[in-house]
Coordinates of C-alpha atoms and ligand atoms in Angstrom, one line a residue:
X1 CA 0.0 0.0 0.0
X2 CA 1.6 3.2 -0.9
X3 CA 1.5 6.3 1.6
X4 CA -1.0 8.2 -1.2
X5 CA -3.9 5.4 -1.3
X6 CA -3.8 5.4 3.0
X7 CA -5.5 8.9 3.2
X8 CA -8.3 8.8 4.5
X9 CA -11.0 11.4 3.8
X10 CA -8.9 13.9 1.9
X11 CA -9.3 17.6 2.6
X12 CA -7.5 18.7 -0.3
X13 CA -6.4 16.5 -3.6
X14 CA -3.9 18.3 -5.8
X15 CA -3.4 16.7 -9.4
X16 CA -1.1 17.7 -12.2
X17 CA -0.8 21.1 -10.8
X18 CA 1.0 24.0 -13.0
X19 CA 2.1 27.4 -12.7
X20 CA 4.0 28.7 -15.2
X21 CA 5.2 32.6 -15.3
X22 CA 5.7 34.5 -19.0
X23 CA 9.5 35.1 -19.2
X24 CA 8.9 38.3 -21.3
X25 CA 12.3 40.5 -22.7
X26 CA 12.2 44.2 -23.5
X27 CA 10.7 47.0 -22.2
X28 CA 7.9 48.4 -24.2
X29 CA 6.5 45.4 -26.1
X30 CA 7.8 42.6 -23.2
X31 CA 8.0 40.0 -25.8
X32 CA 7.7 36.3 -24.2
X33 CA 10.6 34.3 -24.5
X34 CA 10.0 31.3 -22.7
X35 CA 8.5 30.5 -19.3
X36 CA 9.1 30.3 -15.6
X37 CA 8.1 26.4 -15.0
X38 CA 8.0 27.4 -10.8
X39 CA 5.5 24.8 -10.8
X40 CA 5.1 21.8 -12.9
X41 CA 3.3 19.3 -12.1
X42 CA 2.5 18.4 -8.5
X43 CA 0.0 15.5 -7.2
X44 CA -0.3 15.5 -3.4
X45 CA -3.4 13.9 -1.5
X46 CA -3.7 15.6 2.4
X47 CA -6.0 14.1 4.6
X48 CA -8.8 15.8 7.2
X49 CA -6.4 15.9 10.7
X50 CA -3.0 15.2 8.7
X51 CA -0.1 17.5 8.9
X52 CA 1.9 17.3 5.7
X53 CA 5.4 18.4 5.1
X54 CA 6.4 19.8 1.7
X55 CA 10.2 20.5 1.8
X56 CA 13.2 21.2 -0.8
X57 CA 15.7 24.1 -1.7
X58 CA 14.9 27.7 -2.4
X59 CA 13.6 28.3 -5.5
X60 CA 12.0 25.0 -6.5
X61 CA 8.6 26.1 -6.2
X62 CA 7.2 25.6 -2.2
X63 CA 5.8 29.1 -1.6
X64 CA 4.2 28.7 -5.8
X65 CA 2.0 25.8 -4.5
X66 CA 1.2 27.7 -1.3
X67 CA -0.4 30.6 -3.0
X68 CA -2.1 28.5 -5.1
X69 CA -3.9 26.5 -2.4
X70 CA -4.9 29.1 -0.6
X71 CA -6.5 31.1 -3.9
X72 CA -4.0 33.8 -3.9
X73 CA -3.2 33.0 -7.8
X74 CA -4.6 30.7 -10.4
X75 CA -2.9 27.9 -11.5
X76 CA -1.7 27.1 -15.2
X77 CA -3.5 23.8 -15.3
X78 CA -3.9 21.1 -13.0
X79 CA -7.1 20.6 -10.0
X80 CA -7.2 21.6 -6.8
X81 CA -10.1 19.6 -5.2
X82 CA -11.2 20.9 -1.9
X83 CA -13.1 18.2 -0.1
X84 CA -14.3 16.6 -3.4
X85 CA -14.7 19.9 -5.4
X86 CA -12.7 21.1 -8.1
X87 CA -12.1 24.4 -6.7
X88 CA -9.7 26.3 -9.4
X89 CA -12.4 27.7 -11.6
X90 CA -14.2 29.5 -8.8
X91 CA -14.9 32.6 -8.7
X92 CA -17.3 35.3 -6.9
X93 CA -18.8 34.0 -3.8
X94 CA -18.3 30.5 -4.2
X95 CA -14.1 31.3 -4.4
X96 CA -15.0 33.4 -1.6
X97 CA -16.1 30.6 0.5
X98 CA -13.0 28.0 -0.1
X99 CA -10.7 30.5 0.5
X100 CA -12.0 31.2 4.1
X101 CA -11.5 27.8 4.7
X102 CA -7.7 27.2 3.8
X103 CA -5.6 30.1 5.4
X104 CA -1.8 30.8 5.3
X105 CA 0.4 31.3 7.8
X106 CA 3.3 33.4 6.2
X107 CA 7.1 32.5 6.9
X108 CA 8.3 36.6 8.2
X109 CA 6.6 38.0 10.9
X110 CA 8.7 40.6 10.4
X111 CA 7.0 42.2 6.9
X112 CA 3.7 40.6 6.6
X113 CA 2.0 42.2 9.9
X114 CA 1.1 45.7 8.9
X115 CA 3.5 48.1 11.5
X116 CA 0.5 51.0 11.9
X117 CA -2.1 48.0 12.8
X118 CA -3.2 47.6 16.4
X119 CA -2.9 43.4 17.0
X120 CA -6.7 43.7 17.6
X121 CA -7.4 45.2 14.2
X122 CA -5.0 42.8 12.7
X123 CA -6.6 40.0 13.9
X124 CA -9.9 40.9 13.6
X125 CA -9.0 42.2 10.1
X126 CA -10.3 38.6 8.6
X127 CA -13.8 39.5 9.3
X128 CA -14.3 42.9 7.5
X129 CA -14.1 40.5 4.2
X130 CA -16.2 37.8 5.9
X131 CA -18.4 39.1 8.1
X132 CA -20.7 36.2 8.5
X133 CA -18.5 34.8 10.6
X134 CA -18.3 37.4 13.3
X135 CA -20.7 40.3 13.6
X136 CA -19.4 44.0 14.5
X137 CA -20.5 43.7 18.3
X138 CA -18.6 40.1 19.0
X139 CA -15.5 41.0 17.0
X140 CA -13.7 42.1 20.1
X141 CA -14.6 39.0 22.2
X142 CA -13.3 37.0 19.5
X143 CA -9.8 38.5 18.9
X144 CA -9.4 38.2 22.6
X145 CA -10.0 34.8 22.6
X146 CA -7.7 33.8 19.5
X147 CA -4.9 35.9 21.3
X148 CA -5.6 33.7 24.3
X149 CA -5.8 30.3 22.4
X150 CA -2.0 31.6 20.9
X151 CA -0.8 31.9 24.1
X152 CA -0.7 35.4 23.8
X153 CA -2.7 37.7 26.8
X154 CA -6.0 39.1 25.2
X155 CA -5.0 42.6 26.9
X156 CA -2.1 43.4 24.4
X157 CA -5.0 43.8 21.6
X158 CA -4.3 47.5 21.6
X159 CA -0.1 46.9 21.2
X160 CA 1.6 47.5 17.7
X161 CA 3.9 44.5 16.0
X162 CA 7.2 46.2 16.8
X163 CA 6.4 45.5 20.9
X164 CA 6.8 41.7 20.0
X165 CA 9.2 39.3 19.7
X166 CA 9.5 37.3 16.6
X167 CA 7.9 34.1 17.9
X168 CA 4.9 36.3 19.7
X169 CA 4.3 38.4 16.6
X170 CA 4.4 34.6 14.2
X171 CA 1.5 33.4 17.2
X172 CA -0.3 37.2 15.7
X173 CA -0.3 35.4 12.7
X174 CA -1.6 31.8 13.4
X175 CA -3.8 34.5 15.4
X176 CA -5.5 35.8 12.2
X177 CA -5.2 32.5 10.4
X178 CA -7.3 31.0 12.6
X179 CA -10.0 33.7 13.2
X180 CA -12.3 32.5 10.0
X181 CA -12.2 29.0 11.2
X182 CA -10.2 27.1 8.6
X183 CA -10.5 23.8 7.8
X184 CA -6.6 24.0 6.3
X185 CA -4.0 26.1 7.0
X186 CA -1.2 26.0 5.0
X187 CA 1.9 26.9 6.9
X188 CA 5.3 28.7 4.4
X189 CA 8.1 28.4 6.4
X190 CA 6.5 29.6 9.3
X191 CA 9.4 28.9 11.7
X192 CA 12.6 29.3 9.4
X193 CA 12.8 33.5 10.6
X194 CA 13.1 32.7 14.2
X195 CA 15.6 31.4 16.7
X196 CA 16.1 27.8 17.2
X197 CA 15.1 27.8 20.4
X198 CA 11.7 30.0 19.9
X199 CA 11.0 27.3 16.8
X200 CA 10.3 24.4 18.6
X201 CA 7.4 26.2 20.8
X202 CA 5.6 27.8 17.6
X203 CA 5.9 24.2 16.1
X204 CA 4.5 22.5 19.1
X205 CA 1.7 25.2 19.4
X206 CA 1.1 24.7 15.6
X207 CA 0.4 20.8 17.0
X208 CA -1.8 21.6 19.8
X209 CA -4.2 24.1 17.1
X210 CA -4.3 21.1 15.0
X211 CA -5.4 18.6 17.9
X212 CA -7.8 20.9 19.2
X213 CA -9.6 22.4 15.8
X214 CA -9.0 19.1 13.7
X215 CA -6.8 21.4 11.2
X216 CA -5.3 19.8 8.2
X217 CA -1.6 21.5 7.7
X218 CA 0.6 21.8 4.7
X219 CA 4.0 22.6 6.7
X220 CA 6.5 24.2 4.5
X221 CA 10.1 24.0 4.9
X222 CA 13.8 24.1 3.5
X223 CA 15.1 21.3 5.5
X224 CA 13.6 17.7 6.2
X225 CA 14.8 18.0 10.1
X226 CA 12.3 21.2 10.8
X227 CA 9.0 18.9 9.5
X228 CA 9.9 15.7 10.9
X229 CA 8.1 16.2 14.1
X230 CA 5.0 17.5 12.9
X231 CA 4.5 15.8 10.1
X232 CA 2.2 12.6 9.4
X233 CA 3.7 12.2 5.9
X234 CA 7.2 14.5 3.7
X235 CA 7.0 14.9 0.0
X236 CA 10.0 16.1 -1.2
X237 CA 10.1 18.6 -3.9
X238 CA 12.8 19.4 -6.8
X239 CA 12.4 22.1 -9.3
X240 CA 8.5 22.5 -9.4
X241 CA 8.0 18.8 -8.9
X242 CA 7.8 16.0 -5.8
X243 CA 10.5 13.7 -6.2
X244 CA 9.5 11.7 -3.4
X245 CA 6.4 11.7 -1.2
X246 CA 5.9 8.6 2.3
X247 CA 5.2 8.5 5.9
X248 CA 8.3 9.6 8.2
X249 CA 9.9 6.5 8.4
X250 CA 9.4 6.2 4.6
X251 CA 11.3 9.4 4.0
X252 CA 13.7 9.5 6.8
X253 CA 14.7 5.7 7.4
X254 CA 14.2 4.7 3.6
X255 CA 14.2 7.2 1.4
X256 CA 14.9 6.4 -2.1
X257 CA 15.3 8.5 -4.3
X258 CA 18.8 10.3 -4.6
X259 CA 18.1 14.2 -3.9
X260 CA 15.9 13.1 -0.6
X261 CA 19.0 10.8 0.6
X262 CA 20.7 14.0 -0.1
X263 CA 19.0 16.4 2.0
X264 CA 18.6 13.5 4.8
X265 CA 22.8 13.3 4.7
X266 CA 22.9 17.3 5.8
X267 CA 20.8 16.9 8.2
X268 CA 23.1 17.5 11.5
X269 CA 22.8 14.5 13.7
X270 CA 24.0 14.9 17.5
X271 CA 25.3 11.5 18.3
X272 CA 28.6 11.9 17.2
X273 CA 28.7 8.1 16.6
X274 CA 26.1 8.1 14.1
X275 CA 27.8 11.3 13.1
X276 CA 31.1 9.3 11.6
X277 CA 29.2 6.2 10.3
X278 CA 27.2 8.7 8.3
X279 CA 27.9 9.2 4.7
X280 CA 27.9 12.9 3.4
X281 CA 26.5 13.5 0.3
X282 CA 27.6 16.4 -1.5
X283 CA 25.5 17.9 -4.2
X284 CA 27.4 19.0 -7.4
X285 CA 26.5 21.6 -9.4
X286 CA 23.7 24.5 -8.9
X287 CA 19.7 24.0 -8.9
X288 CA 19.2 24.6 -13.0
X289 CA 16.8 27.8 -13.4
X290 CA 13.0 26.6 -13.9
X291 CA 13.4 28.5 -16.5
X292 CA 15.8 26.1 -18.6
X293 CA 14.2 22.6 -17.3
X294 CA 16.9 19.6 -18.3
X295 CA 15.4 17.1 -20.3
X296 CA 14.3 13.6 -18.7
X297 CA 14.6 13.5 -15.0
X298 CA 15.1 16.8 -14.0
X299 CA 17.4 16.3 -11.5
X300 CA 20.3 14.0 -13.9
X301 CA 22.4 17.6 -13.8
X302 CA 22.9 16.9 -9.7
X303 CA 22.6 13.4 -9.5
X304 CA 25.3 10.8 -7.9
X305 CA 23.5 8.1 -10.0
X306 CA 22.6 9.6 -12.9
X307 CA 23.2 7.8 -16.4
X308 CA 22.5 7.9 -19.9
X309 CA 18.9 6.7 -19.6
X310 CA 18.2 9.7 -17.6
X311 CA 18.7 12.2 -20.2
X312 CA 15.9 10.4 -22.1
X313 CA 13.1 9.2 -19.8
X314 CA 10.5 11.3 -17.1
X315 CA 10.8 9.2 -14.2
X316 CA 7.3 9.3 -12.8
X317 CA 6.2 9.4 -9.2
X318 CA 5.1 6.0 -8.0
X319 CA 6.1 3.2 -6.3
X320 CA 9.2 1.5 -8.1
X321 CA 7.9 -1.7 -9.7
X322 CA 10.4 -4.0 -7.9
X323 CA 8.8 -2.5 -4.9
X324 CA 5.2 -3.4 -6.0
X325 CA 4.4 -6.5 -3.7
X326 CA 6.6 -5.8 -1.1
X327 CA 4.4 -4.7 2.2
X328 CA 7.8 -2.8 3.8
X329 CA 8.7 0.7 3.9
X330 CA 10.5 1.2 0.9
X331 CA 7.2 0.9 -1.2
X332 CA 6.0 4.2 -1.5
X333 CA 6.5 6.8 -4.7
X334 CA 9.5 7.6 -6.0
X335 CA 10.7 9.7 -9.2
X336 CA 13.7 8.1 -9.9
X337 CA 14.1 5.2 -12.8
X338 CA 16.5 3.3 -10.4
X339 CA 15.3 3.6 -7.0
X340 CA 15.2 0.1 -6.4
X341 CA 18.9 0.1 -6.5
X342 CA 20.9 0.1 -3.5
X343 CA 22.2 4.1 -2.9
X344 CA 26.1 3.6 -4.1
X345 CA 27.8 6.8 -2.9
X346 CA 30.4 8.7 -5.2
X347 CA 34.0 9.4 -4.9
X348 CA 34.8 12.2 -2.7
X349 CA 31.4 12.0 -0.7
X350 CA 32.9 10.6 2.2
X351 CA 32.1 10.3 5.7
X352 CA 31.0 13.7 7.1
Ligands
ATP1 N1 5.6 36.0 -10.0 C1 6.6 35.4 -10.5 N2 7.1 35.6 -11.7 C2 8.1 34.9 -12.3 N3 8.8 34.0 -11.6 C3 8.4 33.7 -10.4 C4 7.2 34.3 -9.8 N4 7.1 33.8 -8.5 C5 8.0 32.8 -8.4 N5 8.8 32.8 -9.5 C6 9.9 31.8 -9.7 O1 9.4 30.5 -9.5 C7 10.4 29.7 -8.8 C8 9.8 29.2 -7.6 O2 9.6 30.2 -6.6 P1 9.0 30.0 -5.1 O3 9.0 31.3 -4.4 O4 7.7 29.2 -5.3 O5 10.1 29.0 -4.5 P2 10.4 28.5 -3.0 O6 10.6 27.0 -3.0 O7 9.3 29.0 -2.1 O8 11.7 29.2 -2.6 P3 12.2 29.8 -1.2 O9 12.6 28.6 -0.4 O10 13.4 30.6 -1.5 O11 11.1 30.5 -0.5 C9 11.6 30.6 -8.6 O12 12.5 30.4 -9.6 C10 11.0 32.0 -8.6 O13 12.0 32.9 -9.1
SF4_2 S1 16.3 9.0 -12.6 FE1 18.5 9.1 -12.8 S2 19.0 11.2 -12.5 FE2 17.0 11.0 -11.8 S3 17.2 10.6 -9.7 FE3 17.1 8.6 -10.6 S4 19.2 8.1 -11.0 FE4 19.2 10.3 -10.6
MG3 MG1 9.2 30.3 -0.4

């Protein structure tokens, strides 16, 4: 059985989704000369009460797929169904509606708070666009009570974002997330702009939101070590695609394909036992531009075990055929034409 199949009741199904930007020259007439593939093809299934971890390197397309699930731009093709509804032709009220009920949590509580906002109006700011859910005279009550399910006290409602600390203004924003009632929130990097030792309370916070509202998360992040607690299942992302999509022992104990044993090799490990046995895998090369995609699997230009066939065929995410029958851990999806075979690490990637 492979991770996808073992949601149950999905909140959100995501097939073949697209964004591609116009890569326009000149000034005046902004001829297009090609295009921006930030996102290229993305299938991901998240279930009602599942956190989801969506991880790779800047640039490959995380905070694309983001916008997109939370309405904020419309995808090139693809479907976005939100509890069984094809929800990227919407528009008017019915958009209106799906968008109050998957909500972002932004990665920099730095820029997106407005400064000349009181945390009361910030907060509350959510229902001048849906008043249904509050009306004028209950407003107040109900910022006082996010502030107080944040962890923050209700009384600073009338403080500014400057008089808080980075983790206290990112619990402002889970603040205002949460003040429509979402059914998803959909997390971008939400801890990656604080200190390490303020990250591990808005991530266990984030857990107790989600055990007491029954929130669905997509939890967005550059390194697989940040999701691995929160996370139910990791799909690893490379240049607008998943590579690599399981549960956590899937990912982190058997991970198959190349760039995911990659990332799982920097990930600093304290035991400095485990530390020495520990092969190092050093990434050559840059991440190509989405721009200027390379042909077959896209990531042959970085790969350890890339060969000619690579050049030439898509490797499509699914569980290798070898795998098929087998009940373990390794059978879940991979986008790699040889993830079957055992990881053989290069020259010069040594112990590290
Ligand atoms: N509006 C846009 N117009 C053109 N290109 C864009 C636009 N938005 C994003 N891109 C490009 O799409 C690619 C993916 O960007 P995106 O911000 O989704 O990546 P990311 O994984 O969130 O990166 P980071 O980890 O740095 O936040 C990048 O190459 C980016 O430059
Ligand atoms: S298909 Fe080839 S290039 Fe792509 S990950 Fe697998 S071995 Fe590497
Ligand atoms: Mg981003």
């Amino acid at each position: 059985m492979t991770s996808e199949t073992s949601v149950s009741e999905p909140v959100l199904e995501v097939r073949d989704l697209v964004k591609h930007y116009p890569l326009t020259r000149g000034i005046v007439l902004r001829k297009q000369v090609g295009s921006v593939r930030a996102v290229d093809g993305v299938d991901f299934t998240l279930g009602r009460g599942e956190a989801l971890g969506l991880v790779g390197e800047s640039g490959c397309g995380k905070s694309t797929v983001a916008r997109l699930l939370c309405h904020l731009e419309k995808p090139t093709a693809g479907t976005i169904r939100f509890k069984g509804e094809d929800v990227t032709r919407l528009s008017g009220r019915a958009l209106k509606s799906v968008r109050r009920s998957v909500q972002m949590v932004f990665q920099d509580p730095y820029t997106s708070l407005n400064p000349r906002m009181t945390v009361g109006d910030i907060v509350g700011e959510p229902y001048e666009i849906h008043p249904e859910v509050a009306p004028k005279g209950e407003r107040r009550r109900k910022v006082r009570e996010l502030l107080d399910v944040v962890g923050l006290d209700p009384d600073f409602v009338n403080r500014y974002p400057h008089q808080f600390s980075g983790g206290q203004r990112q619990r402002i924003g889970i603040a205002r997330a949460l003040a429509l009632r979402p059914e998803v929130i959909v997390a971008d990097e939400p801890v990656s702009a604080l200190d390490v030792s303020v990250q591990a309370q808005v991530v266990n916070l984030l857990e107790r939101l989600q055990a007491e509202f029954g929130l669905s998360y997509v939890f967005i992040a550059h390194d697989l070590s940040v999701v691995r607690h929160i996370s139910d299942r990791v799909a690893v992302m490379y240049l607008g695609r998943i590579v690599e999509t399981g549960t956590d022992t899937e990912i982190y104990e058997h991970p198959t394909h190349p760039y995911t044993q990659a990332l799982l090799s920097a990930v600093p490990v304290p035991d400095p036992e485990a530390r020495s046995r520990r092969e190092r895998i050093i990434l050559s090369g840059d991440v190509p531009s989405p721009a200027n995609v390379p042909s077959g699997c896209r990531f042959r230009t970085r790969c350890f075990k890339a060969r000619e066939r690579c050049a030439r065929e898509v490797p499509e995410l699914a569980v290798p055929e070898e795998f098929r029958d087998a009940a373990g851990p390794v059978a879940h999806p991979s986008a790699c034409l040889f993830a079957a075979e055992r990881r053989v690490v290069p020259q010069g990637n040594g112990p590290g």
